[in-house]
């Protein structure tokens, strides 16, 4: 039985896991969870029985459900280590995890749609841009010391799986990426890799027709 990924096309957290699955050549089935229709999607009784946080993604694999994107990435790396998403060197692995934490814990949560709903409507774009720019400034400085072709050296890692979705969202929020030349250079490399292309929101089965394949 193929793994089942409960995913939403535009979710950056789902995108991280899709990328890892494609990178590791793991065939999977997508089950779309519509975050814009919560009562029939993420807050449905069926989905809450699988994931009580009502978040995406959830991955059903090896007969078990795993929730939270970073936990899923580590499970895949530990059970299916090749092609790798963590370097062999312990120090470089730590650098990858630092960048993952900067993005997943420091940047992504604050511009999230759920948080934006608590901000006055006409101030939401300013809110998102403030927190993304704050995080990207720190990330750009970190990458100055770690980056090669990708986030850490010249091999794709979990950090790259997290970076591209965050930049995609930043562009959608009109963040001026010219301020971040290292981030932009890495992303231009990632956007040419087949696994990252396959995982792109516009290539997902639940992507709206008008955006599909663009």
PDB file of C-alpha atoms in Angstrom, residues 47-137:
ATOM      1  CA  UNK A  47      -9.676  14.133   9.746  1.00  0.00           C
ATOM      2  CA  UNK A  48      -9.657  14.979  13.455  1.00  0.00           C
ATOM      3  CA  UNK A  49      -9.614  11.255  14.190  1.00  0.00           C
ATOM      4  CA  UNK A  50      -6.359  11.097  12.240  1.00  0.00           C
ATOM      5  CA  UNK A  51      -4.837  14.387  13.375  1.00  0.00           C
ATOM      6  CA  UNK A  52      -6.353  16.078  16.452  1.00  0.00           C
ATOM      7  CA  UNK A  53      -4.441  19.319  15.775  1.00  0.00           C
ATOM      8  CA  UNK A  54      -6.434  19.764  12.536  1.00  0.00           C
ATOM      9  CA  UNK A  55      -3.209  20.784  10.796  1.00  0.00           C
ATOM     10  CA  UNK A  56      -1.669  19.469   7.604  1.00  0.00           C
ATOM     11  CA  UNK A  57       0.246  17.471   6.688  1.00  0.00           C
ATOM     12  CA  UNK A  58      -0.370  14.009   8.053  1.00  0.00           C
ATOM     13  CA  UNK A  59       1.495  11.089   6.527  1.00  0.00           C
ATOM     14  CA  UNK A  60       0.173   7.537   6.787  1.00  0.00           C
ATOM     15  CA  UNK A  61       3.171   5.303   6.199  1.00  0.00           C
ATOM     16  CA  UNK A  62       4.307   1.882   7.390  1.00  0.00           C
ATOM     17  CA  UNK A  63       0.849   1.372   8.905  1.00  0.00           C
ATOM     18  CA  UNK A  64       1.100   4.472  11.126  1.00  0.00           C
ATOM     19  CA  UNK A  65       0.052   8.119  11.065  1.00  0.00           C
ATOM     20  CA  UNK A  66       2.716  10.768  11.616  1.00  0.00           C
ATOM     21  CA  UNK A  67       1.849  14.443  12.057  1.00  0.00           C
ATOM     22  CA  UNK A  68       3.952  17.648  11.911  1.00  0.00           C
ATOM     23  CA  UNK A  69       6.123  18.226   8.869  1.00  0.00           C
ATOM     24  CA  UNK A  70       9.519  18.229  10.583  1.00  0.00           C
ATOM     25  CA  UNK A  71       8.754  15.021  12.476  1.00  0.00           C
ATOM     26  CA  UNK A  72       7.750  13.468   9.158  1.00  0.00           C
ATOM     27  CA  UNK A  73      10.972  14.611   7.478  1.00  0.00           C
ATOM     28  CA  UNK A  74      13.049  13.007  10.219  1.00  0.00           C
ATOM     29  CA  UNK A  75      11.030   9.782  10.071  1.00  0.00           C
ATOM     30  CA  UNK A  76      11.602   9.537   6.337  1.00  0.00           C
ATOM     31  CA  UNK A  77      15.306  10.220   6.784  1.00  0.00           C
ATOM     32  CA  UNK A  78      15.647   7.586   9.499  1.00  0.00           C
ATOM     33  CA  UNK A  79      13.655   4.877   7.727  1.00  0.00           C
ATOM     34  CA  UNK A  80      14.639   5.659   4.135  1.00  0.00           C
ATOM     35  CA  UNK A  81      18.048   7.324   4.421  1.00  0.00           C
ATOM     36  CA  UNK A  82      18.864   7.464   0.709  1.00  0.00           C
ATOM     37  CA  UNK A  83      18.833   9.785  -1.118  1.00  0.00           C
ATOM     38  CA  UNK A  84      19.831  11.684   2.007  1.00  0.00           C
ATOM     39  CA  UNK A  85      18.392  14.941   3.307  1.00  0.00           C
ATOM     40  CA  UNK A  86      20.901  15.269   6.146  1.00  0.00           C
ATOM     41  CA  UNK A  87      24.697  15.475   5.759  1.00  0.00           C
ATOM     42  CA  UNK A  88      26.915  12.770   7.226  1.00  0.00           C
ATOM     43  CA  UNK A  89      28.965  15.255   9.242  1.00  0.00           C
ATOM     44  CA  UNK A  90      27.416  15.945  12.671  1.00  0.00           C
ATOM     45  CA  UNK A  91      28.263  19.663  12.617  1.00  0.00           C
ATOM     46  CA  UNK A  92      26.719  20.115   9.176  1.00  0.00           C
ATOM     47  CA  UNK A  93      23.615  18.224  10.331  1.00  0.00           C
ATOM     48  CA  UNK A  94      23.354  20.713  13.189  1.00  0.00           C
ATOM     49  CA  UNK A  95      23.582  23.592  10.695  1.00  0.00           C
ATOM     50  CA  UNK A  96      20.750  22.064   8.653  1.00  0.00           C
ATOM     51  CA  UNK A  97      18.608  21.740  11.774  1.00  0.00           C
ATOM     52  CA  UNK A  98      19.337  25.346  12.744  1.00  0.00           C
ATOM     53  CA  UNK A  99      18.005  26.569   9.413  1.00  0.00           C
ATOM     54  CA  UNK A 100      14.996  24.263   9.621  1.00  0.00           C
ATOM     55  CA  UNK A 101      14.176  25.731  13.042  1.00  0.00           C
ATOM     56  CA  UNK A 102      14.645  29.325  11.866  1.00  0.00           C
ATOM     57  CA  UNK A 103      12.093  28.716   9.117  1.00  0.00           C
ATOM     58  CA  UNK A 104       9.662  26.276  10.726  1.00  0.00           C
ATOM     59  CA  UNK A 105       9.598  27.802  14.218  1.00  0.00           C
ATOM     60  CA  UNK A 106      10.765  31.382  13.683  1.00  0.00           C
ATOM     61  CA  UNK A 107       9.291  32.517  10.363  1.00  0.00           C
ATOM     62  CA  UNK A 108       6.406  30.345   9.167  1.00  0.00           C
ATOM     63  CA  UNK A 109       4.017  30.470  12.150  1.00  0.00           C
ATOM     64  CA  UNK A 110       3.570  34.253  12.406  1.00  0.00           C
ATOM     65  CA  UNK A 111       2.397  34.986   8.824  1.00  0.00           C
ATOM     66  CA  UNK A 112       0.149  31.907   8.944  1.00  0.00           C
ATOM     67  CA  UNK A 113      -3.466  32.445   7.870  1.00  0.00           C
ATOM     68  CA  UNK A 114      -4.736  31.421  11.317  1.00  0.00           C
ATOM     69  CA  UNK A 115      -2.651  34.163  12.956  1.00  0.00           C
ATOM     70  CA  UNK A 116      -3.522  36.739  10.296  1.00  0.00           C
ATOM     71  CA  UNK A 117      -7.188  36.388  11.212  1.00  0.00           C
ATOM     72  CA  UNK A 118      -6.326  37.952  14.587  1.00  0.00           C
ATOM     73  CA  UNK A 119      -4.891  41.037  12.861  1.00  0.00           C
ATOM     74  CA  UNK A 120      -7.014  43.899  11.492  1.00  0.00           C
ATOM     75  CA  UNK A 121      -7.726  43.194   7.832  1.00  0.00           C
ATOM     76  CA  UNK A 122      -6.029  46.316   6.469  1.00  0.00           C
ATOM     77  CA  UNK A 123      -2.880  45.608   8.506  1.00  0.00           C
ATOM     78  CA  UNK A 124      -2.408  41.966   7.537  1.00  0.00           C
ATOM     79  CA  UNK A 125      -0.008  42.523   4.645  1.00  0.00           C
ATOM     80  CA  UNK A 126       2.141  44.802   6.791  1.00  0.00           C
ATOM     81  CA  UNK A 127       2.116  42.150   9.551  1.00  0.00           C
ATOM     82  CA  UNK A 128       3.216  39.391   7.187  1.00  0.00           C
ATOM     83  CA  UNK A 129       5.943  41.464   5.560  1.00  0.00           C
ATOM     84  CA  UNK A 130       7.311  42.590   8.928  1.00  0.00           C
ATOM     85  CA  UNK A 131       7.736  39.073  10.295  1.00  0.00           C
ATOM     86  CA  UNK A 132       8.962  37.531   7.057  1.00  0.00           C
ATOM     87  CA  UNK A 133      11.551  40.268   6.599  1.00  0.00           C
ATOM     88  CA  UNK A 134      12.638  39.943  10.222  1.00  0.00           C
ATOM     89  CA  UNK A 135      13.172  36.217   9.776  1.00  0.00           C
ATOM     90  CA  UNK A 136      14.774  36.467   6.348  1.00  0.00           C
ATOM     91  CA  UNK A 137      17.321  39.010   7.555  1.00  0.00           C
TER      92      UNK A 137
END
